[in-house]
mmCIF file of C-alpha atoms and ligand atoms in Angstrom:
data_model
loop_
_atom_site.group_PDB
_atom_site.id
_atom_site.type_symbol
_atom_site.label_atom_id
_atom_site.label_comp_id
_atom_site.label_asym_id
_atom_site.label_seq_id
_atom_site.Cartn_x
_atom_site.Cartn_y
_atom_site.Cartn_z
ATOM 1 C CA UNK A 542 -28.448 -3.293 -0.200
ATOM 2 C CA UNK A 543 -26.170 -4.399 2.599
ATOM 3 C CA UNK A 544 -24.026 -6.880 3.639
ATOM 4 C CA UNK A 545 -22.331 -7.545 0.317
ATOM 5 C CA UNK A 546 -19.735 -9.586 -0.304
ATOM 6 C CA UNK A 547 -16.168 -7.921 -1.217
ATOM 7 C CA UNK A 548 -16.123 -8.968 -4.625
ATOM 8 C CA UNK A 549 -19.376 -7.565 -5.236
ATOM 9 C CA UNK A 550 -18.760 -4.501 -4.295
ATOM 10 C CA UNK A 551 -15.538 -4.436 -5.901
ATOM 11 C CA UNK A 552 -17.491 -4.952 -8.872
ATOM 12 C CA UNK A 553 -20.763 -3.513 -8.794
ATOM 13 C CA UNK A 554 -20.242 -0.079 -6.428
ATOM 14 C CA UNK A 555 -19.143 3.641 -7.908
ATOM 15 C CA UNK A 556 -20.602 4.253 -10.956
ATOM 16 C CA UNK A 557 -23.756 5.200 -12.467
ATOM 17 C CA UNK A 558 -24.072 4.861 -16.207
ATOM 18 C CA UNK A 559 -24.560 7.981 -18.341
ATOM 19 C CA UNK A 560 -27.267 8.332 -21.153
ATOM 20 C CA UNK A 561 -25.022 6.081 -23.395
ATOM 21 C CA UNK A 562 -25.908 3.335 -21.434
ATOM 22 C CA UNK A 563 -22.540 2.031 -21.368
ATOM 23 C CA UNK A 564 -21.642 -0.868 -19.269
ATOM 24 C CA UNK A 565 -17.821 -0.741 -18.582
ATOM 25 C CA UNK A 566 -17.283 2.494 -16.646
ATOM 26 C CA UNK A 567 -16.600 4.880 -19.033
ATOM 27 C CA UNK A 568 -13.068 7.516 -19.085
ATOM 28 C CA UNK A 569 -13.697 11.314 -18.503
ATOM 29 C CA UNK A 570 -11.195 12.542 -19.732
ATOM 30 C CA UNK A 571 -11.710 16.334 -19.219
ATOM 31 C CA UNK A 572 -10.398 19.191 -17.415
ATOM 32 C CA UNK A 573 -13.460 20.731 -16.828
ATOM 33 C CA UNK A 574 -17.324 20.558 -16.762
ATOM 34 C CA UNK A 575 -20.012 23.076 -18.027
ATOM 35 C CA UNK A 576 -22.841 24.378 -16.344
ATOM 36 C CA UNK A 577 -26.161 25.140 -17.660
ATOM 37 C CA UNK A 578 -26.324 28.578 -16.401
ATOM 38 C CA UNK A 579 -24.735 31.251 -15.029
ATOM 39 C CA UNK A 580 -26.844 30.248 -11.540
ATOM 40 C CA UNK A 581 -25.737 26.924 -11.897
ATOM 41 C CA UNK A 582 -22.116 27.841 -11.803
ATOM 42 C CA UNK A 583 -22.701 29.972 -9.165
ATOM 43 C CA UNK A 584 -24.659 27.311 -7.072
ATOM 44 C CA UNK A 585 -21.659 24.639 -7.791
ATOM 45 C CA UNK A 586 -18.656 27.264 -6.751
ATOM 46 C CA UNK A 587 -20.900 28.258 -3.648
ATOM 47 C CA UNK A 588 -21.494 24.898 -2.656
ATOM 48 C CA UNK A 589 -25.491 24.965 -2.368
ATOM 49 C CA UNK A 590 -25.520 22.426 -5.330
ATOM 50 C CA UNK A 591 -23.057 19.212 -5.551
ATOM 51 C CA UNK A 592 -21.524 18.514 -9.107
ATOM 52 C CA UNK A 593 -18.381 18.712 -10.647
ATOM 53 C CA UNK A 594 -16.564 21.863 -11.439
ATOM 54 C CA UNK A 595 -12.880 20.991 -12.553
ATOM 55 C CA UNK A 596 -11.137 17.551 -12.323
ATOM 56 C CA UNK A 597 -8.408 18.851 -9.742
ATOM 57 C CA UNK A 598 -11.739 18.955 -7.224
ATOM 58 C CA UNK A 599 -13.928 15.751 -8.906
ATOM 59 C CA UNK A 600 -14.118 13.464 -11.612
ATOM 60 C CA UNK A 601 -16.606 10.921 -12.533
ATOM 61 C CA UNK A 602 -13.730 8.105 -13.562
ATOM 62 C CA UNK A 603 -12.102 9.274 -10.380
ATOM 63 C CA UNK A 604 -15.413 9.158 -7.960
ATOM 64 C CA UNK A 605 -15.965 5.341 -9.365
ATOM 65 C CA UNK A 606 -12.752 3.756 -7.866
ATOM 66 C CA UNK A 607 -12.957 6.421 -4.744
ATOM 67 C CA UNK A 608 -16.568 5.046 -4.137
ATOM 68 C CA UNK A 609 -15.852 1.223 -5.111
ATOM 69 C CA UNK A 610 -12.586 1.742 -2.518
ATOM 70 C CA UNK A 611 -14.634 2.962 0.494
ATOM 71 C CA UNK A 612 -17.213 0.745 -0.093
ATOM 72 C CA UNK A 613 -15.059 -2.650 -0.007
ATOM 73 C CA UNK A 614 -13.018 -1.321 3.118
ATOM 74 C CA UNK A 615 -16.700 -0.334 4.823
ATOM 75 C CA UNK A 616 -15.416 3.115 5.195
ATOM 76 C CA UNK A 617 -16.879 6.520 4.982
ATOM 77 C CA UNK A 618 -14.990 7.946 2.339
ATOM 78 C CA UNK A 619 -11.807 7.938 0.137
ATOM 79 C CA UNK A 620 -9.635 10.220 -1.996
ATOM 80 C CA UNK A 621 -7.856 9.101 -4.786
ATOM 81 C CA UNK A 622 -4.203 10.611 -5.332
ATOM 82 C CA UNK A 623 -1.457 10.592 -7.997
ATOM 83 C CA UNK A 624 0.687 8.229 -6.151
ATOM 84 C CA UNK A 625 1.110 6.366 -3.054
ATOM 85 C CA UNK A 626 3.639 9.077 -1.686
ATOM 86 C CA UNK A 627 0.974 11.726 -2.549
ATOM 87 C CA UNK A 628 -0.983 9.956 -0.742
ATOM 88 C CA UNK A 629 1.032 9.857 2.241
ATOM 89 C CA UNK A 630 2.273 13.295 2.141
ATOM 90 C CA UNK A 631 -1.802 14.420 1.547
ATOM 91 C CA UNK A 632 -2.468 12.940 4.969
ATOM 92 C CA UNK A 633 0.496 14.286 6.943
ATOM 93 C CA UNK A 634 -0.201 17.688 5.596
ATOM 94 C CA UNK A 635 -4.204 17.911 5.864
ATOM 95 C CA UNK A 636 -4.322 16.682 9.328
ATOM 96 C CA UNK A 637 -0.870 18.031 11.065
ATOM 97 C CA UNK A 638 0.484 21.455 11.441
ATOM 98 C CA UNK A 639 3.982 23.023 12.959
ATOM 99 C CA UNK A 640 4.586 21.824 16.033
ATOM 100 C CA UNK A 641 2.754 18.731 15.758
ATOM 101 C CA UNK A 642 4.189 15.017 16.831
ATOM 102 C CA UNK A 643 4.272 11.745 14.742
ATOM 103 C CA UNK A 644 4.903 8.496 16.032
ATOM 104 C CA UNK A 645 6.768 6.126 12.896
ATOM 105 C CA UNK A 646 7.559 2.536 12.272
ATOM 106 C CA UNK A 647 11.308 2.409 11.758
ATOM 107 C CA UNK A 648 11.156 0.000 8.624
ATOM 108 C CA UNK A 649 8.601 1.567 6.615
ATOM 109 C CA UNK A 650 9.307 1.988 2.637
ATOM 110 C CA UNK A 651 12.514 3.554 2.190
ATOM 111 C CA UNK A 652 10.848 6.983 0.602
ATOM 112 C CA UNK A 653 8.017 7.422 3.237
ATOM 113 C CA UNK A 654 11.113 7.342 5.941
ATOM 114 C CA UNK A 655 12.651 10.247 3.342
ATOM 115 C CA UNK A 656 9.588 12.254 3.391
ATOM 116 C CA UNK A 657 9.721 12.290 7.261
ATOM 117 C CA UNK A 658 13.532 12.894 7.550
ATOM 118 C CA UNK A 659 13.812 15.368 4.878
ATOM 119 C CA UNK A 660 10.171 16.953 4.060
ATOM 120 C CA UNK A 661 8.087 16.913 6.651
ATOM 121 C CA UNK A 662 10.859 17.632 9.335
ATOM 122 C CA UNK A 663 11.285 21.222 7.529
ATOM 123 C CA UNK A 664 8.047 22.237 8.660
ATOM 124 C CA UNK A 665 8.870 21.759 12.541
ATOM 125 C CA UNK A 666 6.940 18.594 12.836
ATOM 126 C CA UNK A 667 8.833 15.925 15.238
ATOM 127 C CA UNK A 668 8.940 12.577 14.255
ATOM 128 C CA UNK A 669 9.518 9.250 16.381
ATOM 129 C CA UNK A 670 10.613 6.133 15.114
ATOM 130 C CA UNK A 671 9.878 2.957 17.031
ATOM 131 C CA UNK A 672 10.076 -1.177 16.177
ATOM 132 C CA UNK A 673 6.787 -1.881 14.365
ATOM 133 C CA UNK A 674 5.827 -4.573 16.530
ATOM 134 C CA UNK A 675 6.681 -3.081 19.984
ATOM 135 C CA UNK A 676 3.455 -2.264 21.498
ATOM 136 C CA UNK A 677 4.950 -0.443 24.346
ATOM 137 C CA UNK A 678 7.293 1.009 22.328
ATOM 138 C CA UNK A 679 4.397 3.265 20.783
ATOM 139 C CA UNK A 680 3.055 4.150 23.473
ATOM 140 C CA UNK A 681 5.981 5.216 25.491
ATOM 141 C CA UNK A 682 7.087 7.686 22.499
ATOM 142 C CA UNK A 683 3.769 9.484 22.203
ATOM 143 C CA UNK A 684 4.307 13.319 23.828
ATOM 144 C CA UNK A 685 1.901 15.952 24.533
ATOM 145 C CA UNK A 686 1.577 16.788 20.800
ATOM 146 C CA UNK A 687 1.806 13.060 19.058
ATOM 147 C CA UNK A 688 -1.226 13.793 16.308
ATOM 148 C CA UNK A 689 -0.422 10.570 14.347
ATOM 149 C CA UNK A 690 0.827 6.598 14.542
ATOM 150 C CA UNK A 691 1.975 5.755 11.088
ATOM 151 C CA UNK A 692 3.218 2.756 9.874
ATOM 152 C CA UNK A 693 3.432 -0.368 7.120
ATOM 153 C CA UNK A 694 2.155 -4.104 8.335
ATOM 154 C CA UNK A 695 3.240 -6.295 7.130
ATOM 155 C CA UNK A 696 7.057 -4.737 6.762
ATOM 156 C CA UNK A 697 8.866 -5.653 3.517
ATOM 157 C CA UNK A 698 10.908 -7.171 3.126
ATOM 158 C CA UNK A 699 10.557 -9.308 5.800
ATOM 159 C CA UNK A 700 7.384 -9.607 7.109
ATOM 160 C CA UNK A 701 7.251 -8.388 10.607
ATOM 161 C CA UNK A 702 3.520 -7.550 12.177
ATOM 162 C CA UNK A 703 1.873 -5.031 14.495
ATOM 163 C CA UNK A 704 -1.316 -6.130 16.037
ATOM 164 C CA UNK A 705 -3.536 -3.236 14.480
ATOM 165 C CA UNK A 706 -6.366 -3.803 17.084
ATOM 166 C CA UNK A 707 -3.945 -3.827 20.446
ATOM 167 C CA UNK A 708 -2.119 -0.582 18.561
ATOM 168 C CA UNK A 709 -5.470 1.273 17.848
ATOM 169 C CA UNK A 710 -6.339 1.005 21.644
ATOM 170 C CA UNK A 711 -3.243 2.909 22.565
ATOM 171 C CA UNK A 712 -3.612 4.979 19.783
ATOM 172 C CA UNK A 713 -7.393 5.982 20.988
ATOM 173 C CA UNK A 714 -6.749 6.216 24.487
ATOM 174 C CA UNK A 715 -4.212 9.097 23.579
ATOM 175 C CA UNK A 716 -5.892 10.799 20.945
ATOM 176 C CA UNK A 717 -3.830 10.137 18.184
ATOM 177 C CA UNK A 718 -4.574 9.216 14.625
ATOM 178 C CA UNK A 719 -3.559 5.625 13.516
ATOM 179 C CA UNK A 720 -2.598 5.501 9.840
ATOM 180 C CA UNK A 721 -1.636 1.986 8.186
ATOM 181 C CA UNK A 722 -0.074 1.737 4.998
ATOM 182 C CA UNK A 723 -1.543 -0.969 3.227
ATOM 183 C CA UNK A 724 0.409 -1.334 -0.063
ATOM 184 C CA UNK A 725 1.643 -4.816 0.852
ATOM 185 C CA UNK A 726 -1.316 -6.589 1.420
ATOM 186 C CA UNK A 727 -4.006 -4.530 -0.389
ATOM 187 C CA UNK A 728 -7.712 -4.119 0.428
ATOM 188 C CA UNK A 729 -8.124 -7.559 -0.233
ATOM 189 C CA UNK A 730 -6.184 -9.396 2.257
ATOM 190 C CA UNK A 731 -6.268 -6.854 5.399
ATOM 191 C CA UNK A 732 -8.914 -4.642 6.542
ATOM 192 C CA UNK A 733 -7.052 -2.169 8.937
ATOM 193 C CA UNK A 734 -10.349 0.055 9.525
ATOM 194 C CA UNK A 735 -12.448 -2.896 10.644
ATOM 195 C CA UNK A 736 -9.476 -3.691 13.088
ATOM 196 C CA UNK A 737 -9.580 0.166 14.565
ATOM 197 C CA UNK A 738 -7.463 1.988 12.195
ATOM 198 C CA UNK A 739 -8.345 5.517 11.594
ATOM 199 C CA UNK A 740 -7.340 5.944 8.178
ATOM 200 C CA UNK A 741 -5.741 3.655 5.432
ATOM 201 C CA UNK A 742 -3.019 4.496 2.681
ATOM 202 C CA UNK A 743 -2.793 2.908 -0.528
ATOM 203 C CA UNK A 744 -0.241 2.597 -3.151
ATOM 204 C CA UNK A 745 -2.571 1.465 -5.823
ATOM 205 C CA UNK A 746 0.647 1.551 -7.931
ATOM 206 C CA UNK A 747 1.333 -2.093 -6.484
ATOM 207 C CA UNK A 748 -1.632 -4.808 -5.705
ATOM 208 C CA UNK A 749 -4.674 -2.271 -6.845
ATOM 209 C CA UNK A 750 -3.483 -1.631 -10.362
ATOM 210 C CA UNK A 751 -1.102 -5.487 -10.354
ATOM 211 C CA UNK A 752 -0.008 -4.972 -13.520
ATOM 212 C CA UNK A 753 2.542 -2.454 -13.258
ATOM 213 C CA UNK A 754 1.260 -0.070 -15.392
ATOM 214 C CA UNK A 755 0.642 3.280 -13.645
ATOM 215 C CA UNK A 756 1.128 5.474 -10.429
ATOM 216 C CA UNK A 757 -1.876 6.021 -8.217
ATOM 217 C CA UNK A 758 -3.188 6.315 -4.614
ATOM 218 C CA UNK A 759 -5.653 6.925 -2.531
ATOM 219 C CA UNK A 760 -6.641 7.510 1.293
ATOM 220 C CA UNK A 761 -9.302 5.839 3.052
ATOM 221 C CA UNK A 762 -11.298 6.927 6.298
ATOM 222 C CA UNK A 763 -13.826 8.865 8.162
ATOM 223 C CA UNK A 764 -15.971 11.457 6.237
ATOM 224 C CA UNK A 765 -14.345 14.109 8.025
ATOM 225 C CA UNK A 766 -10.626 12.763 7.874
ATOM 226 C CA UNK A 767 -10.930 12.542 3.787
ATOM 227 C CA UNK A 768 -12.752 15.999 3.614
ATOM 228 C CA UNK A 769 -9.525 17.440 5.178
ATOM 229 C CA UNK A 770 -7.157 15.146 2.727
ATOM 230 C CA UNK A 771 -9.259 16.095 -0.543
ATOM 231 C CA UNK A 772 -9.069 19.750 0.687
ATOM 232 C CA UNK A 773 -5.531 19.312 0.525
ATOM 233 C CA UNK A 774 -5.111 17.527 -2.488
ATOM 234 C CA UNK A 775 -7.621 19.912 -4.458
ATOM 235 C CA UNK A 776 -5.762 23.045 -3.790
ATOM 236 C CA UNK A 777 -2.384 21.350 -4.238
ATOM 237 C CA UNK A 778 -2.831 19.248 -7.041
ATOM 238 C CA UNK A 779 -1.725 15.630 -6.599
ATOM 239 C CA UNK A 780 -5.334 14.320 -7.801
ATOM 240 C CA UNK A 781 -5.387 11.166 -10.067
ATOM 241 C CA UNK A 782 -5.651 11.077 -13.419
ATOM 242 C CA UNK A 783 -9.207 10.141 -15.049
ATOM 243 C CA UNK A 784 -7.370 7.369 -16.980
ATOM 244 C CA UNK A 785 -5.144 6.351 -14.091
ATOM 245 C CA UNK A 786 -7.950 5.857 -11.880
ATOM 246 C CA UNK A 787 -9.808 4.008 -14.735
ATOM 247 C CA UNK A 788 -7.056 1.292 -14.646
ATOM 248 C CA UNK A 789 -6.878 1.057 -11.025
ATOM 249 C CA UNK A 790 -10.782 0.537 -10.743
ATOM 250 C CA UNK A 791 -10.637 -2.197 -13.461
ATOM 251 C CA UNK A 792 -8.176 -3.323 -10.995
ATOM 252 C CA UNK A 793 -10.074 -3.635 -8.343
ATOM 253 C CA UNK A 794 -12.449 -6.396 -10.212
ATOM 254 C CA UNK A 795 -10.050 -9.184 -10.071
ATOM 255 C CA UNK A 796 -7.962 -7.974 -6.989
ATOM 256 C CA UNK A 797 -9.115 -10.859 -4.668
ATOM 257 C CA UNK A 798 -8.697 -13.507 -7.464
ATOM 258 C CA UNK A 799 -5.172 -11.900 -8.307
ATOM 259 C CA UNK A 800 -4.296 -11.779 -4.457
ATOM 260 C CA UNK A 801 -5.394 -15.204 -3.682
ATOM 261 C CA UNK A 802 -3.371 -16.406 -6.649
ATOM 262 C CA UNK A 803 -0.151 -14.349 -5.125
ATOM 263 C CA UNK A 804 -0.212 -15.737 -1.936
ATOM 264 C CA UNK A 805 -0.843 -19.599 -2.848
ATOM 265 C CA UNK A 806 2.502 -18.947 -5.650
ATOM 266 C CA UNK A 807 4.243 -17.335 -3.138
ATOM 267 C CA UNK A 808 3.307 -20.197 -0.201
ATOM 268 C CA UNK A 809 4.618 -22.715 -2.684
ATOM 269 C CA UNK A 810 8.033 -20.917 -3.527
ATOM 270 C CA UNK A 811 8.506 -20.313 0.243
ATOM 271 C CA UNK A 812 8.158 -24.221 1.373
ATOM 272 C CA UNK A 813 10.373 -25.100 -1.692
ATOM 273 C CA UNK A 814 13.117 -22.813 -0.233
ATOM 274 C CA UNK A 815 13.242 -23.719 2.899
ATOM 275 C CA UNK A 816 14.237 -27.261 1.477
ATOM 276 C CA UNK A 817 17.458 -25.726 -0.669
ATOM 277 C CA UNK A 818 20.879 -25.974 1.241
ATOM 278 C CA UNK A 819 21.990 -22.531 0.085
ATOM 279 C CA UNK A 820 18.991 -20.901 1.580
ATOM 280 C CA UNK A 821 20.101 -20.105 5.507
ATOM 281 C CA UNK A 822 16.892 -18.404 5.781
ATOM 282 C CA UNK A 823 13.388 -18.108 4.527
ATOM 283 C CA UNK A 824 11.267 -15.054 5.231
ATOM 284 C CA UNK A 825 7.364 -15.459 4.423
ATOM 285 C CA UNK A 826 4.811 -15.244 7.167
ATOM 286 C CA UNK A 827 2.530 -17.962 5.773
ATOM 287 C CA UNK A 828 5.192 -20.347 6.697
ATOM 288 C CA UNK A 829 4.438 -21.364 10.749
ATOM 289 C CA UNK A 830 8.234 -20.900 10.847
ATOM 290 C CA UNK A 831 7.728 -17.209 10.580
ATOM 291 C CA UNK A 832 7.501 -15.542 14.225
ATOM 292 C CA UNK A 833 4.293 -13.354 13.247
ATOM 293 C CA UNK A 834 2.801 -16.441 11.948
ATOM 294 C CA UNK A 835 -0.283 -16.692 14.217
ATOM 295 C CA UNK A 836 -1.089 -13.021 14.632
ATOM 296 C CA UNK A 837 -0.485 -12.711 10.657
ATOM 297 C CA UNK A 838 -3.192 -15.543 10.413
ATOM 298 C CA UNK A 839 -5.559 -13.849 12.783
ATOM 299 C CA UNK A 840 -5.425 -10.118 11.460
ATOM 300 C CA UNK A 841 -5.023 -10.710 7.743
ATOM 301 C CA UNK A 842 -7.021 -12.768 5.196
ATOM 302 C CA UNK A 843 -4.170 -14.096 3.326
ATOM 303 C CA UNK A 844 -0.197 -13.880 3.510
ATOM 304 C CA UNK A 845 0.558 -11.632 0.163
ATOM 305 C CA UNK A 846 3.174 -12.130 -2.384
ATOM 306 C CA UNK A 847 6.342 -11.228 -1.090
ATOM 307 C CA UNK A 848 8.686 -13.822 -0.047
ATOM 308 C CA UNK A 849 12.289 -12.992 1.186
ATOM 309 C CA UNK A 850 15.333 -15.432 1.244
ATOM 310 C CA UNK A 851 19.096 -15.318 3.065
ATOM 311 C CA UNK A 852 21.898 -17.235 0.700
ATOM 312 C CA UNK A 853 25.108 -18.367 2.262
ATOM 313 C CA UNK A 854 28.007 -16.732 0.594
ATOM 314 C CA UNK A 855 26.710 -13.158 1.002
ATOM 315 C CA UNK A 856 26.385 -10.294 -1.316
ATOM 316 C CA UNK A 857 28.746 -12.073 -3.902
ATOM 317 C CA UNK A 858 26.052 -14.980 -4.172
ATOM 318 C CA UNK A 859 23.172 -13.090 -3.809
ATOM 319 C CA UNK A 860 24.576 -11.100 -6.615
ATOM 320 C CA UNK A 861 25.000 -14.321 -8.769
ATOM 321 C CA UNK A 862 22.082 -16.002 -7.964
ATOM 322 C CA UNK A 863 19.830 -12.818 -9.304
ATOM 323 C CA UNK A 864 22.042 -12.025 -12.257
ATOM 324 C CA UNK A 865 21.471 -15.728 -13.400
ATOM 325 C CA UNK A 866 17.521 -16.110 -13.765
ATOM 326 C CA UNK A 867 15.952 -15.828 -16.744
ATOM 327 C CA UNK A 868 12.153 -15.349 -16.208
ATOM 328 C CA UNK A 869 12.140 -12.842 -12.672
ATOM 329 C CA UNK A 870 12.669 -9.460 -13.637
ATOM 330 C CA UNK A 871 15.358 -7.546 -11.848
ATOM 331 C CA UNK A 872 13.685 -4.177 -10.501
ATOM 332 C CA UNK A 873 12.915 -3.160 -6.792
ATOM 333 C CA UNK A 874 9.293 -2.495 -7.940
ATOM 334 C CA UNK A 875 6.734 -5.210 -6.479
ATOM 335 C CA UNK A 876 2.700 -6.153 -6.643
ATOM 336 C CA UNK A 877 2.870 -7.079 -10.511
ATOM 337 C CA UNK A 878 1.843 -10.051 -12.483
ATOM 338 C CA UNK A 879 5.461 -10.428 -13.250
ATOM 339 C CA UNK A 880 7.885 -11.819 -10.753
ATOM 340 C CA UNK A 881 10.356 -9.279 -9.411
ATOM 341 C CA UNK A 882 13.836 -10.076 -7.925
ATOM 342 C CA UNK A 883 15.926 -7.422 -5.804
ATOM 343 C CA UNK A 884 18.604 -7.277 -3.478
ATOM 344 C CA UNK A 885 17.335 -4.981 -1.012
ATOM 345 C CA UNK A 886 20.592 -4.212 0.974
ATOM 346 C CA UNK A 887 22.150 -2.191 -2.184
ATOM 347 C CA UNK A 888 18.372 -1.250 -3.736
ATOM 348 C CA UNK A 889 15.461 -0.737 -1.725
ATOM 349 C CA UNK A 890 17.631 -0.362 1.828
ATOM 350 C CA UNK A 891 20.776 1.028 0.098
ATOM 351 C CA UNK A 892 20.059 4.161 1.850
ATOM 352 C CA UNK A 893 20.412 3.267 5.238
ATOM 353 C CA UNK A 894 24.025 3.220 7.310
ATOM 354 C CA UNK A 895 25.614 -0.326 8.163
ATOM 355 C CA UNK A 896 24.183 -0.387 11.506
ATOM 356 C CA UNK A 897 20.393 0.689 10.620
ATOM 357 C CA UNK A 898 20.925 -1.907 7.842
ATOM 358 C CA UNK A 899 21.597 -4.799 10.459
ATOM 359 C CA UNK A 900 19.312 -3.692 12.928
ATOM 360 C CA UNK A 901 16.435 -4.341 10.325
ATOM 361 C CA UNK A 902 18.218 -7.818 9.597
ATOM 362 C CA UNK A 903 18.796 -6.702 5.736
ATOM 363 C CA UNK A 904 21.824 -8.706 5.580
ATOM 364 C CA UNK A 905 24.014 -9.253 2.520
ATOM 365 C CA UNK A 906 22.689 -12.471 1.069
ATOM 366 C CA UNK A 907 19.142 -11.332 1.568
ATOM 367 C CA UNK A 908 17.291 -11.840 -1.743
ATOM 368 C CA UNK A 909 13.352 -10.594 -1.937
ATOM 369 C CA UNK A 910 10.953 -11.779 -4.525
ATOM 370 C CA UNK A 911 7.581 -10.389 -5.276
ATOM 371 C CA UNK A 912 5.862 -13.390 -6.478
ATOM 372 C CA UNK A 913 3.757 -12.849 -9.449
ATOM 373 C CA UNK A 914 0.965 -14.802 -11.328
ATOM 374 C CA UNK A 915 3.093 -16.978 -13.419
ATOM 375 C CA UNK A 916 3.066 -20.605 -13.369
ATOM 376 C CA UNK A 917 5.155 -21.124 -10.061
ATOM 377 C CA UNK A 918 6.616 -24.351 -11.283
ATOM 378 C CA UNK A 919 8.480 -21.875 -14.050
ATOM 379 C CA UNK A 920 9.676 -19.397 -10.888
ATOM 380 C CA UNK A 921 10.842 -22.233 -9.162
ATOM 381 C CA UNK A 922 12.600 -24.147 -11.652
ATOM 382 C CA UNK A 923 14.349 -20.526 -12.984
ATOM 383 C CA UNK A 924 15.595 -19.975 -9.580
ATOM 384 C CA UNK A 925 16.708 -23.735 -9.026
ATOM 385 C CA UNK A 926 18.945 -23.483 -12.115
ATOM 386 C CA UNK A 927 20.238 -20.319 -10.529
ATOM 387 C CA UNK A 928 21.586 -22.370 -7.047
ATOM 388 C CA UNK A 929 23.623 -24.887 -8.453
HETATM 389 C C1 PLP B 511 5.420 1.711 -3.398
HETATM 390 C C2 PLP B 511 4.930 2.276 -2.086
HETATM 391 C C3 PLP B 511 4.822 3.052 -1.870
HETATM 392 C C4 PLP B 511 4.687 4.087 -2.754
HETATM 393 O O1 PLP B 511 3.736 4.349 -3.908
HETATM 394 P P1 PLP B 511 3.935 5.058 -5.044
HETATM 395 O O2 PLP B 511 2.873 4.826 -5.588
HETATM 396 O O3 PLP B 511 5.284 4.607 -5.861
HETATM 397 O O4 PLP B 511 3.886 6.614 -4.725
HETATM 398 C C5 PLP B 511 4.323 3.573 0.070
HETATM 399 N N1 PLP B 511 4.600 2.553 0.729
HETATM 400 C C6 PLP B 511 4.970 1.461 0.466
HETATM 401 C C7 PLP B 511 4.477 0.389 1.402
HETATM 402 C C8 PLP B 511 4.807 0.857 -0.808
HETATM 403 O O5 PLP B 511 5.163 -0.334 -1.199
#
């Protein structure tokens, strides 16, 4: 069947019912698989016959998640990993070697920056950081040995955006792979592969699970690329567990509905925040006041659930507001049904120098909310009572 819609693929792809005729995907909690005969074992190991051998290599529940995710992104293949960080690490280690060079966006997820600067750098891989939206900066950062562009769009927490299609022209012209970390929007609101990216990396921990229950990650791309990443994962071990795969594969069933609801709630909150005296500035891509509004509207199918705002009075008043909320959870996680509130300057971006933080516009008065799926009137009322 061709031309199926996103939700049909998300709900229907990827699983072959067993002889028990179960309707919902089964969880195969098994580390290994048995063979009919010594001959079959030999054939599986020598790849003459396809099939399961050991859960570090393949598992039917994990396979169902991988097939669904590849299908909804219209990609050839997907490999699941134990977390989003494992997906980023596996991508780099599988596709690069000592002496290669990466160009990465400056305002990526903090742990991704730490991964590049402290672990990847040990393997003699050079790293240059550029401003996400600045296409000519990406182009001028390319060296003879550049193998990978790595970025997140939109950025967290301020929602800067890069034109993926334009950047993919630059990467292709320079024989560089373009990898997009899609955790902030998830596959329902942005399809980087359709825009020309070679690789999409997911932290399924965020919106794909969407309920704050487990860690999971995935890498999506061409069969050739994913074979290499899968080879790294099966040899080094960050494979996704069957149980967590089941959680995130059930998450895909409702993903696009949930993302619409997150986006609707976030827009209502952002519009309300803009009318508040104590609020200096609101950052939400769905507001026409956001500098990247038009580009986001073109390349995304929604604006997502992250709203940030700067309050008058700096850190003291930001802390007062955060501490005075009753419903919102004070946590740095995002992409949950529960709305969360955090102070980026002292948490997610606390490891940056003052200058780096200022360059990234992470001011002391900035507050980030990951807008959940509660009734938005209650979330607005909760924030309103903190602004008195
Ligand atoms: C959370 C996050 C990650 C890391 O994912 P884990 O599943 O926590 O390992 C990577 N990139 C972005 C953009 C994230 O938000």
